[in-house]
XYZ file of C-alpha atoms in Angstrom:
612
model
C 32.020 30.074 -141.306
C 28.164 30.237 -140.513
C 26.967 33.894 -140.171
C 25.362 34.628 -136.876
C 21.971 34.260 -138.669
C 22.722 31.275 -140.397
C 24.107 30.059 -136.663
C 20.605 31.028 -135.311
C 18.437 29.354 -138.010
C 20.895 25.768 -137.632
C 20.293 26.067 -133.518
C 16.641 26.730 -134.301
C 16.290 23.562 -136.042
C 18.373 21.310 -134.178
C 16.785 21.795 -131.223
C 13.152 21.496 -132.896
C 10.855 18.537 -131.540
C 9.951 16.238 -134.496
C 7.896 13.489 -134.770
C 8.207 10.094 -132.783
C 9.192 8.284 -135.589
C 12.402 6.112 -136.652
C 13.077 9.020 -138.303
C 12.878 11.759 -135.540
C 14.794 9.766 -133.185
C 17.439 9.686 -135.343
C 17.075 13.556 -136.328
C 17.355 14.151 -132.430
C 20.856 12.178 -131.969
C 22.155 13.811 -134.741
C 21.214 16.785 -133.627
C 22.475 15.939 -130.348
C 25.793 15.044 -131.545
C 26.337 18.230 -133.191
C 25.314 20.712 -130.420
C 28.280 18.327 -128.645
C 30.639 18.778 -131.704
C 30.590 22.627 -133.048
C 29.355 24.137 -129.461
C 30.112 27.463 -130.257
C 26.748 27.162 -132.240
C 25.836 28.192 -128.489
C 27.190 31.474 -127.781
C 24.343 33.826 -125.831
C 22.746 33.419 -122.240
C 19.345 32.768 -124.596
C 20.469 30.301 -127.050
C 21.673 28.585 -123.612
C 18.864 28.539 -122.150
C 17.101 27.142 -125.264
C 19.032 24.456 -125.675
C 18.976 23.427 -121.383
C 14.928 23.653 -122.060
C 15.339 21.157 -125.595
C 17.602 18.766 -123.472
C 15.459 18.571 -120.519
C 12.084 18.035 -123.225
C 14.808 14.750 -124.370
C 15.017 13.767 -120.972
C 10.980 13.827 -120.372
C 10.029 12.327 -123.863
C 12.506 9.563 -124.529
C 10.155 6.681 -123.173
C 7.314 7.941 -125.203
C 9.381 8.026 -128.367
C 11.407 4.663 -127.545
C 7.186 3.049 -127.305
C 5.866 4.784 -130.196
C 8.994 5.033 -132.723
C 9.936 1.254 -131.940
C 13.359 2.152 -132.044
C 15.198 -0.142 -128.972
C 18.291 2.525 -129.365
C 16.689 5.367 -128.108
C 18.367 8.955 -127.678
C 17.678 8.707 -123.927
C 20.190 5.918 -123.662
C 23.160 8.377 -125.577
C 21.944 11.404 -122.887
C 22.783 9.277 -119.613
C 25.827 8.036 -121.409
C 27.060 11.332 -122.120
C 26.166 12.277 -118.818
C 28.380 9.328 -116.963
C 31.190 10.465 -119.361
C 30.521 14.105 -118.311
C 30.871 12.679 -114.631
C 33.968 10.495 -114.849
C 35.181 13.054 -117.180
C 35.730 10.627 -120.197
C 35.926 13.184 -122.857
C 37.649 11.064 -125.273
C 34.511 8.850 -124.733
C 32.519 11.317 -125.812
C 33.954 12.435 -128.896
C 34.673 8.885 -130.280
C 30.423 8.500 -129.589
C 29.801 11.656 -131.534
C 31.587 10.968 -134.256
C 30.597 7.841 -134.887
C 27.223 8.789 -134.557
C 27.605 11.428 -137.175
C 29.497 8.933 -139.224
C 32.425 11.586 -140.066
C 35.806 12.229 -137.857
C 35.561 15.632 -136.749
C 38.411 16.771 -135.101
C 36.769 18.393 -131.467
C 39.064 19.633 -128.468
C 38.294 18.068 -125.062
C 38.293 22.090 -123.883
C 35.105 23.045 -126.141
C 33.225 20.982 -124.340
C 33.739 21.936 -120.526
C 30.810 24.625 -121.105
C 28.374 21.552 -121.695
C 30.276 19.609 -119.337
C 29.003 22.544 -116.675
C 25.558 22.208 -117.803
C 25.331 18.603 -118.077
C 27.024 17.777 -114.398
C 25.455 20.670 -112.829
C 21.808 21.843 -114.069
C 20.077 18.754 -115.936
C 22.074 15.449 -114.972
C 23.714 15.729 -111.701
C 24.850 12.025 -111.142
C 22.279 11.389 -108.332
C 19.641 12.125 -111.038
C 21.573 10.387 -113.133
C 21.473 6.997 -111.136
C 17.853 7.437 -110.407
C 16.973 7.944 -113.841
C 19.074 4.550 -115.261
C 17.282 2.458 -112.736
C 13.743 3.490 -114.355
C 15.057 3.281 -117.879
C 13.280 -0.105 -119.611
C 15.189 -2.496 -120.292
C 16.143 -3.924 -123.639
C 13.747 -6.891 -124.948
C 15.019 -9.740 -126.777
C 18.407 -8.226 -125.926
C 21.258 -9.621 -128.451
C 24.015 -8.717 -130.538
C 21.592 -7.919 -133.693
C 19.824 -4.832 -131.522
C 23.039 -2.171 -132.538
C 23.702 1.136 -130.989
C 23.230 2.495 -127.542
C 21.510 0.889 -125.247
C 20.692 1.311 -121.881
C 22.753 -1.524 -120.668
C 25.479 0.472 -121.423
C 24.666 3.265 -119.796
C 23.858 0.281 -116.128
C 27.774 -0.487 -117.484
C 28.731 2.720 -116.834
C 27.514 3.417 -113.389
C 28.405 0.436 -112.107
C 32.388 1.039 -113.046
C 32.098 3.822 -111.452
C 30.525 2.641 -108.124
C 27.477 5.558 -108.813
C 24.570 3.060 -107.419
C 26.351 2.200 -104.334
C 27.657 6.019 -103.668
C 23.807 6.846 -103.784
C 22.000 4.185 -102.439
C 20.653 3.352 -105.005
C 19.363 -0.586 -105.878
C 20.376 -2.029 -109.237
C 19.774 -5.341 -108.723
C 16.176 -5.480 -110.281
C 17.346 -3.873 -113.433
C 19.886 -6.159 -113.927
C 17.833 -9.713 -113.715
C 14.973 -7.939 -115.591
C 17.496 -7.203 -118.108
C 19.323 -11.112 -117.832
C 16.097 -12.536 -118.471
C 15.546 -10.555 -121.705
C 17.992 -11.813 -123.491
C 18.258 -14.111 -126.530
C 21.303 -15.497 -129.047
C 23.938 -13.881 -130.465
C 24.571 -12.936 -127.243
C 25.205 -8.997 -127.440
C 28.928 -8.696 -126.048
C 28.258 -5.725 -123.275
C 26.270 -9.042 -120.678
C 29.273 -10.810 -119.801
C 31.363 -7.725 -118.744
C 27.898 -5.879 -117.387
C 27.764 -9.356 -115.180
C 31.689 -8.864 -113.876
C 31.473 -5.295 -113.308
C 28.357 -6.103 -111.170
C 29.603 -9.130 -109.227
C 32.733 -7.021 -108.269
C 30.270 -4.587 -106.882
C 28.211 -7.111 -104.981
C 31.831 -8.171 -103.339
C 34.105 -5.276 -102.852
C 32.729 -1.909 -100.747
C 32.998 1.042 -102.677
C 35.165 2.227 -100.131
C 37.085 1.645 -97.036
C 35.332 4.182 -94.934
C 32.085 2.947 -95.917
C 32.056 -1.154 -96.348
C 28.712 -1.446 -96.423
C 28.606 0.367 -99.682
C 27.802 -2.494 -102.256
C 25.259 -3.705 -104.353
C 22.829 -6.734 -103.342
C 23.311 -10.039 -105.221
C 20.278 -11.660 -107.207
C 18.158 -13.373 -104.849
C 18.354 -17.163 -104.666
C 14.786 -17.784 -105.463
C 15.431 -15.706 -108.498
C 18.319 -18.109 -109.351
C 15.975 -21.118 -109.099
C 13.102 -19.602 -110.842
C 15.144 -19.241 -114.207
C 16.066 -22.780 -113.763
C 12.283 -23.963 -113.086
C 11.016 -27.166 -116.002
C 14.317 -28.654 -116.368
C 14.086 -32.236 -114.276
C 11.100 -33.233 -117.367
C 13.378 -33.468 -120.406
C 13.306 -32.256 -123.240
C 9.313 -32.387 -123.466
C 9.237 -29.940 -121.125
C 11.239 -27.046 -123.166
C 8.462 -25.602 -124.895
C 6.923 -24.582 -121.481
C 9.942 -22.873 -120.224
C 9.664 -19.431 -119.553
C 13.166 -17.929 -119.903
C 15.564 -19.175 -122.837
C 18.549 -20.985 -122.584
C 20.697 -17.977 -123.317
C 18.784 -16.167 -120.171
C 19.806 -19.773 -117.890
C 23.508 -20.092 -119.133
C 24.025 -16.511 -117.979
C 22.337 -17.053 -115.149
C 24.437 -19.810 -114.615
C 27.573 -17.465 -115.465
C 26.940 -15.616 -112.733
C 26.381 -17.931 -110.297
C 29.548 -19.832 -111.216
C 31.533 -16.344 -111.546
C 29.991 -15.151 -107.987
C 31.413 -18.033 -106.009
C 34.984 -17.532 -107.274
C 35.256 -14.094 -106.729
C 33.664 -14.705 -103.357
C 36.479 -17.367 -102.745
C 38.949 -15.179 -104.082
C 37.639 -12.387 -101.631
C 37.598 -14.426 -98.718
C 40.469 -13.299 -96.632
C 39.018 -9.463 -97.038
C 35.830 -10.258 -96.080
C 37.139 -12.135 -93.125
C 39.425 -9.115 -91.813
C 36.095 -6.741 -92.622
C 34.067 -7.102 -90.205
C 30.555 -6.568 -91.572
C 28.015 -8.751 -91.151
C 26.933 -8.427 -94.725
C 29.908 -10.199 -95.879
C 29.256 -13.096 -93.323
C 25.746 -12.970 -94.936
C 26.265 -13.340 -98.491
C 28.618 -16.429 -97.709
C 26.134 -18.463 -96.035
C 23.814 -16.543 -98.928
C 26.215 -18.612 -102.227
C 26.552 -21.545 -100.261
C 23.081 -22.073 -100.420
C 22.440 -21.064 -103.929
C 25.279 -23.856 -104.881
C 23.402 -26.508 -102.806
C 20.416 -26.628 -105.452
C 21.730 -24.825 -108.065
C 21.359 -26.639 -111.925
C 24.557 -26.653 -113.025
C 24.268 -29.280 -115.282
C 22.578 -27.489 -117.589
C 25.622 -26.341 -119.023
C 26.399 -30.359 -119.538
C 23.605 -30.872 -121.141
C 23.051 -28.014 -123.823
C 26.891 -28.360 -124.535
C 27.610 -24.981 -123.522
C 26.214 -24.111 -127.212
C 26.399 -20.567 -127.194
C 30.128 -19.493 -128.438
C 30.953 -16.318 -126.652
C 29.720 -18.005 -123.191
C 31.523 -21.194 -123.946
C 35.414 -20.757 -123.335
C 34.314 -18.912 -119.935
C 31.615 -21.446 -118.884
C 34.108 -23.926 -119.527
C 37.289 -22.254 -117.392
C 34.357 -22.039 -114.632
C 33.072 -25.373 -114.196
C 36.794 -27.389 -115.230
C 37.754 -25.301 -112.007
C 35.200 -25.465 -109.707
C 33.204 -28.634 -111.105
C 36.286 -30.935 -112.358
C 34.148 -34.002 -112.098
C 31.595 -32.405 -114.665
C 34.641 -32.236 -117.030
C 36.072 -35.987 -117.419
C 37.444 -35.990 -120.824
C 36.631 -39.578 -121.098
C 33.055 -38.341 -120.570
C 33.349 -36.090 -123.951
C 34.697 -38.763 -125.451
C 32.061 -41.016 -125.067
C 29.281 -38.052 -126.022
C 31.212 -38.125 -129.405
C 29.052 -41.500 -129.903
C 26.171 -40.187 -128.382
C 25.387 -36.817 -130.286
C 27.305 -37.797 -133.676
C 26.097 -39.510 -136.610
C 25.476 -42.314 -134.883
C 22.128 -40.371 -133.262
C 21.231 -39.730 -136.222
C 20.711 -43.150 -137.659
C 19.101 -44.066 -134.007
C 16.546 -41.669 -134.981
C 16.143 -42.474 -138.183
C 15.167 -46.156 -136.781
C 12.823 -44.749 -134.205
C 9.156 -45.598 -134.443
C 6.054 -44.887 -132.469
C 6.640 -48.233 -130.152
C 9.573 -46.921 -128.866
C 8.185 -43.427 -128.149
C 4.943 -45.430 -126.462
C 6.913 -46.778 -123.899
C 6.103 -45.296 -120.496
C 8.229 -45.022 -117.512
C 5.664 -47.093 -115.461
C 5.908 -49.606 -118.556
C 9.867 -49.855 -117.862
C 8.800 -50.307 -114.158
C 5.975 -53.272 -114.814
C 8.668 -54.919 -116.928
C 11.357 -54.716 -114.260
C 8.772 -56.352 -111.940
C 8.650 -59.833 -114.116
C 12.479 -60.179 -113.264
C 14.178 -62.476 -112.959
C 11.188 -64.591 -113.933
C 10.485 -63.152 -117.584
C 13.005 -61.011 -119.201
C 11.881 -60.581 -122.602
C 9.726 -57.551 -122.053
C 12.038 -55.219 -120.348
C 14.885 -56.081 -122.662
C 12.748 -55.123 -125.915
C 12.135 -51.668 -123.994
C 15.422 -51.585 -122.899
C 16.294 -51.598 -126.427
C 13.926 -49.276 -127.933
C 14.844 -46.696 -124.885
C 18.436 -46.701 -126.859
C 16.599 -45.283 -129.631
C 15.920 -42.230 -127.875
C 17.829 -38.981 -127.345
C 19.637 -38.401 -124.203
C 17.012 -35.558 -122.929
C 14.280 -37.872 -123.547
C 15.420 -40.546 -121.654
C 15.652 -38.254 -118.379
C 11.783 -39.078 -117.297
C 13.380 -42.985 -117.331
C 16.183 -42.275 -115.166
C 14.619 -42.496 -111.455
C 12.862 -46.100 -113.061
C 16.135 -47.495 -114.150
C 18.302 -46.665 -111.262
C 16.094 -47.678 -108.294
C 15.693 -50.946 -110.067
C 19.400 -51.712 -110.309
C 19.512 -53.991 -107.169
C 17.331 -56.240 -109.265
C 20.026 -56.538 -111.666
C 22.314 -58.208 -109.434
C 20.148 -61.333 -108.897
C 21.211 -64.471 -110.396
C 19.827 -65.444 -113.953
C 19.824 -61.829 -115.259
C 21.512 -62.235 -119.198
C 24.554 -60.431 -119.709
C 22.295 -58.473 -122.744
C 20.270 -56.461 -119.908
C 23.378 -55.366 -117.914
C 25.120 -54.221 -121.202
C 21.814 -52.327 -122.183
C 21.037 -50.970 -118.861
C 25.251 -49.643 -118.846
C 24.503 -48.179 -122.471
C 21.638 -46.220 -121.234
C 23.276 -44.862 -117.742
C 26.052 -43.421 -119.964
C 23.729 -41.368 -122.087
C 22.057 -40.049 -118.789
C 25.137 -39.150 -117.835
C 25.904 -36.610 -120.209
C 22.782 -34.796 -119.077
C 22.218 -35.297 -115.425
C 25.532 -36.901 -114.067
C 25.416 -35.157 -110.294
C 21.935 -36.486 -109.903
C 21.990 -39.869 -111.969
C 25.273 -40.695 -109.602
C 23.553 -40.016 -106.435
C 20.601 -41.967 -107.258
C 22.326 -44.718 -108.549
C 24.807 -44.599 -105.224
C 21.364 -44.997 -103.191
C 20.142 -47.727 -105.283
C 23.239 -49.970 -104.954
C 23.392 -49.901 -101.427
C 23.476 -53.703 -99.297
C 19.539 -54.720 -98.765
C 20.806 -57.111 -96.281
C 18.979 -57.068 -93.010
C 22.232 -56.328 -90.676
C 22.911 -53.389 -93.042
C 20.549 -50.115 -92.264
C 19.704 -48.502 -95.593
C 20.891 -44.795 -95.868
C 19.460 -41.882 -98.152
C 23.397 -39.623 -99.129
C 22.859 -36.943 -100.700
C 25.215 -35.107 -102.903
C 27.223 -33.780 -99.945
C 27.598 -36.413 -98.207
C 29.056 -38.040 -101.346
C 31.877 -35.794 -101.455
C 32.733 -35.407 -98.320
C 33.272 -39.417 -98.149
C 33.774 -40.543 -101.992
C 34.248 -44.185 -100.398
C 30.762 -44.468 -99.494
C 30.698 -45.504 -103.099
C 32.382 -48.673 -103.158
C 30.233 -49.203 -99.553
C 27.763 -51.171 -102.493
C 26.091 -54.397 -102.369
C 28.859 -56.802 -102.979
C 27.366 -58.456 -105.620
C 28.478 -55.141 -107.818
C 32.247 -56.263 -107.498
C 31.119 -59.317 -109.472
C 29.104 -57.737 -112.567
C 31.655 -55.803 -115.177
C 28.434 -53.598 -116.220
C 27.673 -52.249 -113.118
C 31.113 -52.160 -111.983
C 32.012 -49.753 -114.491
C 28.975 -47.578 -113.927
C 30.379 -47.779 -110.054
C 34.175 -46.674 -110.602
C 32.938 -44.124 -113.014
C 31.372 -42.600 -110.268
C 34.275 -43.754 -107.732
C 36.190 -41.337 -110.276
C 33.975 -38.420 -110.770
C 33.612 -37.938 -106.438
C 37.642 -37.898 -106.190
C 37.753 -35.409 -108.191
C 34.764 -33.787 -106.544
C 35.652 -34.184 -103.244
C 39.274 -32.644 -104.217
C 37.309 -29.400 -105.132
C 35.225 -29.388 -102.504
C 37.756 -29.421 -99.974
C 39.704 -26.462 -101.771
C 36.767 -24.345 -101.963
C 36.058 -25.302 -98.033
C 39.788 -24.221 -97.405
C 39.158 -20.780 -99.000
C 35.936 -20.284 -97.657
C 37.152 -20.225 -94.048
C 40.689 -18.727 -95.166
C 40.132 -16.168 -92.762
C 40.895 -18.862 -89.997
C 44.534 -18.874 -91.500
C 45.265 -14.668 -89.806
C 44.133 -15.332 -86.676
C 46.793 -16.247 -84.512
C 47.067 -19.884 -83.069
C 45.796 -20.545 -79.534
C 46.843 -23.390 -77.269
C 49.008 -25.085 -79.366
C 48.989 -28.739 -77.776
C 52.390 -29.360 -78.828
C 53.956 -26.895 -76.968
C 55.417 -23.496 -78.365
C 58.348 -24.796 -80.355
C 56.235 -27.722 -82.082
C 55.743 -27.148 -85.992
C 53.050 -25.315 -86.567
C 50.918 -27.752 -89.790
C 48.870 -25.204 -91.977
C 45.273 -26.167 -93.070
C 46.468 -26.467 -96.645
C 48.957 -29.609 -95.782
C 46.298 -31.489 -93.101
C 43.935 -30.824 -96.673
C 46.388 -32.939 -98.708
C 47.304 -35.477 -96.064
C 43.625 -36.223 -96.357
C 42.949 -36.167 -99.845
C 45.954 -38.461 -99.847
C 44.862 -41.112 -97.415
C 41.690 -40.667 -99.428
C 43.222 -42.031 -102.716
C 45.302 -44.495 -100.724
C 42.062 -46.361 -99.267
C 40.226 -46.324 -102.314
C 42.930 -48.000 -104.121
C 43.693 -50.410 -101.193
C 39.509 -51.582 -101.546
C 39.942 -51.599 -105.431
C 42.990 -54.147 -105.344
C 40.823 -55.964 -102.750
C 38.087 -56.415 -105.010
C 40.682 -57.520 -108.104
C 41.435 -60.562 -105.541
C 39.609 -63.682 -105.793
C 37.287 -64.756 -102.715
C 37.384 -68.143 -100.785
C 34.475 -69.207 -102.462
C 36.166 -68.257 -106.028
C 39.591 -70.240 -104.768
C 37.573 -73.447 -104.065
C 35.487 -73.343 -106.956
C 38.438 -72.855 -109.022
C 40.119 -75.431 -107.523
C 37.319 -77.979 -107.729
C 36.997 -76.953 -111.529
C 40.584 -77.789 -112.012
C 40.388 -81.187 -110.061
C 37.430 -82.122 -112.052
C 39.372 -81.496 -115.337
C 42.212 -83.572 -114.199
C 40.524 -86.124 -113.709
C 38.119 -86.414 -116.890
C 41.748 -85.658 -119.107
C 44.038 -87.722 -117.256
C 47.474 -86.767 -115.260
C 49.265 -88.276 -117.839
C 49.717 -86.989 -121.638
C 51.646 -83.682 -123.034
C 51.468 -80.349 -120.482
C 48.890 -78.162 -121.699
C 48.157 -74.674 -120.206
C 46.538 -74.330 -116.830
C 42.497 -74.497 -117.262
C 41.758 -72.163 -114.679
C 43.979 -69.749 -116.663
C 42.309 -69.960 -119.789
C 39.077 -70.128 -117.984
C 39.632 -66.904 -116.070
C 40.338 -64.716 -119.234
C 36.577 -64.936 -119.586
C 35.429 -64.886 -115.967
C 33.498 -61.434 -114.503
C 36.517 -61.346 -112.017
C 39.023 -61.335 -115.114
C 36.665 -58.499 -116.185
C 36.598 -56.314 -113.070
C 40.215 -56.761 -112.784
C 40.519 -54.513 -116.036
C 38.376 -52.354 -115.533
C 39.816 -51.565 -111.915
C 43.447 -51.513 -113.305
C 42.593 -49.325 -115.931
C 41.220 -46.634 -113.474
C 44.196 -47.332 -110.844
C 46.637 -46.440 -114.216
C 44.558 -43.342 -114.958
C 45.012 -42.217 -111.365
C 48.683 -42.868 -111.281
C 49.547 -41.482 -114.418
C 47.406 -38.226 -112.521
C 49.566 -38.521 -109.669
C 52.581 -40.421 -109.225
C 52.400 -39.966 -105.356
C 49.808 -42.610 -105.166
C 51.534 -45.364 -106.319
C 54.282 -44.213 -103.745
C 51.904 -43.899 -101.131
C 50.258 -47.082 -101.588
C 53.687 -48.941 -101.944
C 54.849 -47.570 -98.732
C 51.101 -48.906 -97.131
């Protein structure tokens, strides 16, 4: 035991003011932790008071320390998180902090510390202070997994669990994209669950009596402003102002919001706040410019984001997750880009968009020029080719023109399937545009990404001239593909965004009273099924061969009979050998292969388009 001397002299110094220095912020933890550890140190009404005045010096000083020591882990952090364990009364909490701050198990019971617990909760950190004081707390620069200890992002953790900022009013938000946008890799593992614990407070009132009690979600400006330098490639990285570990969280969040709002729907619905109403139309219009192919195009590289990123976007973005798609990037980021930039010189890297355009304008003329660009422009990585991509779509029409060589097609195919693993939302819509019929009975039509899935057969509404060139065809049913699939999820996500039309009582049913009532969720498959059914019914129509075709086929065949003879041995039908080469014979796999891939996805096709 420590005489009552001794007891006075260890008090004295532990709650002496050192230095700020590494060194005194850690002498003022430790100290900390053992006026929380052996608190009978504190036994009279003075020594009390000392230590309430020592605690409350902490409480004013910790920002000046945290600037001068340099320290990130400052003890102001470890006061507010003893304070929120004080509040939710998380004793257990508290002695697993001090004793690994001490670095030695020390065996404490939870009743030695109800005297602090008093002092805390009542006299220096009543939890309105508490909340006030978190919000003004800095936040943690260059936040990652290296920066150890506590932090205040644990203490934001914290409060937000326990609903504290929405019990007093107070607004979080800020603190919590201030803190997003200070972060860099490893990603420290407290932002993921900081970002769940604070979407579920955006979303769910802290309680019944009191719905409007939530937090408000991060602006959609904000959003956009993280996401600002993208569209330039990769040039345009080094001018970026947030890192990529700031955007993919970013991105987390957004992705993360809109389920749990979907998920929430039917609540909201039955609650009727307007703020609920609000923050609907709010996500629908982050999602309507929001960059989420970013996440295609950096590969989802960070490893603690990736397995959630990807369980985000396979189920809210399927047709940003074709496996045939991965595939294909195998080629395009493997060792084969490697010896593509080992063969790169300064020609290719000289070539200008406007260069690609002047070369496009010699078609069909002279096509030298833009097929030695075309062919450098395969040299290049798939980021760099993104300032190429408005150039080589809008020009695709061209392509269709007779005279064109086959090399071109294949070239300009190549190169859309590299863009694709980068920009595939906006590479399909401008590509949809740039097919379209230039014929003067046809009225040319801007679609924009909506209107794409809402009516994934406005695809195949293409120049006819596509149906007859393999390259483009492919690029076409690719995209054919990719809107089924988005159109599928868009129509789910439409069904649980107005799920609260599904409680309210039918009103003049039209059939009468005893007609079957047909939910929303089977008139939703009826349509996604007549959907399928016409695209494959225009695909099999385009695998048949056209008048024009028939006769020239025919007059082929005539011709040959007549230069070989009628008589002699039987030999196989020209036109059949002849059409294992033809662009139809061509099309006709590549459309089979798709209608297989979307039978083998769901047998009720092929049963649906039988019975057609």
């Amino acid at each position: 035991r420590p005489t009552d001397e001794e007891a006075e002299q260890l008090l004295q110094l532990m709650t002496s003011r050192p230095p700020a220095t590494p060194a005194g912020v850690r002498f003022v933890s430790l100290s900390f932790c053992m006026l929380l550890a052996f608190s009978t140190l504190v036994s009279t009404p003075e020594q009390e008071q000392l230590m309430v005045m020592w605690l409350s010096w902490m409480i004013k000083e910790e920002a000046y320390f945290e600037s001068i020591s340099g320290v990130s882990a400052s003890f102001g952090e470890m006061l507010l998180l003893v304070a929120m364990y004080f509040h939710s009364n998380q004793l257990s909490a508290i002695i697993d902090l001090v004793c690994s701050t001490l670095g030695m198990k020390i065996v404490i019971k939870p009743s030695s510390l109800s005297r602090m617990k008093t002092i805390f909760t009542q006299e220096i950190f009543t939890e309105q202070v508490v909340t006030a004081h978190a919000v003004r707390v800095p936040v943690t620069g260059s936040l990652s997994a290296n920066i150890t200890g506590f932090l205040p992002i644990h203490c934001i953790y914290q409060l937000l669990k326990s609903r504290s900022f929405t019990k007093h009013k107070v607004s979080i938000k800020d603190w919590i994209y201030r803190q997003l946008c200070e972060t860099t890799t490893p990603l420290h593992p407290q932002l993921l669950p900081l970002i769940d614990v604070y979407i579920n407070s955006i979303l769910t009132p802290a309680s019944k009596s009191n719905p409007e009690a939530t937090n408000q979600p991060v602006t959609e400006q904000e959003i956009l402003n993280v996401f600002q330098g993208l569209s330039g490639g990769e040039s345009s990285r080094s001018t970026q102002r947030y890192s990529i570990t700031t955007q993919l969280l970013v991105l987390y969040y957004v992705l993360s919001y809109e389920e749990a709002l979907l998920a929430n729907t039917k609540i909201l619905g039955m609650c009727e706040c307007i703020s609920a109403k609000e923050k609907m139309r709010f996500n629908r219009g982050i999602f309507s410019v929001s960059k989420i192919d970013i996440a295609v195009r950096f590969k989802l590289g960070i490893k603690s984001l990736h397995s959630a990123l990807l369980r985000l976007l396979a189920t809210n973005y399927p047709h940003l997750c074709i496996v045939e798609d991965w595939i294909c990037e195998e080629h395009i980021t493997g060792t084969d880009a490697l010896l593509r930039r080992m063969l790169l010189t300064n020609t290719a890297k000289n070539h200008s968009p406007k260069q690609l355009q002047e070369a496009f304008s010699m078609l069909p003329g002279n096509h030298t020029q833009l097929m030695q660009i075309l062919e450098h422009l395969t040299l290049l990585s798939a980021g760099e080719l993104i300032p190429y991509a408005e150039v080589l779509t809008s020009n695709m029409n061209q392509l269709l023109n007779a005279g064109v060589p086959r090399r071109i097609l294949q070239t300009v195919n190549k190169l859309w399937m590299v863009l694709n693993t980068v920009m595939p939302r906006r590479l399909w819509v401008m590509t949809v545009n740039a097919l379209q019929p230039s014929g003067k009975i046809f009225r040319q039509q801007k679609y924009t990404q909506n209107d794409l899935m809402i009516d994934p057969l406005i695809v195949l509404r293409c120049d006819q001239r596509v149906h007859r060139s393999p390259p483009l065809m492919d690029i076409t049913l690719h995209m054919l593909n990719g809107y089924l699939l988005a159109s599928k999820a868009y129509l789910n996500s439409h069904l649980k965004e107005t799920a609260e039309q599904d409680i309210r009582p039918s009103q003049n049913n039209a059939m009468g009273p005893e007609a079957p009532e047909v939910t929303r969720e089977e008139l939703k498959n009826a349509l996604l099924a007549a959907q399928e059914g016409a695209a494959v019914q225009i695909l099999l129509e385009i695998c048949l061969p056209t008048d024009e075709e028939k006769a020239e086929s025919t007059n082929s065949h005539n011709l040959l009979k007549s230069v070989h003879g009628t008589t002699g041995p039987t030999s196989p039908e020209p036109e059949e050998e002849d059409s294992l080469l033809c662009n139809l014979r061509e099309v006709q796999c590549l459309i089979c292969c798709l209608l297989h891939q979307m039978y083998i996805a769901d047998p009720n096709i092929v049963k649906l388009v039988h019975f057609q």
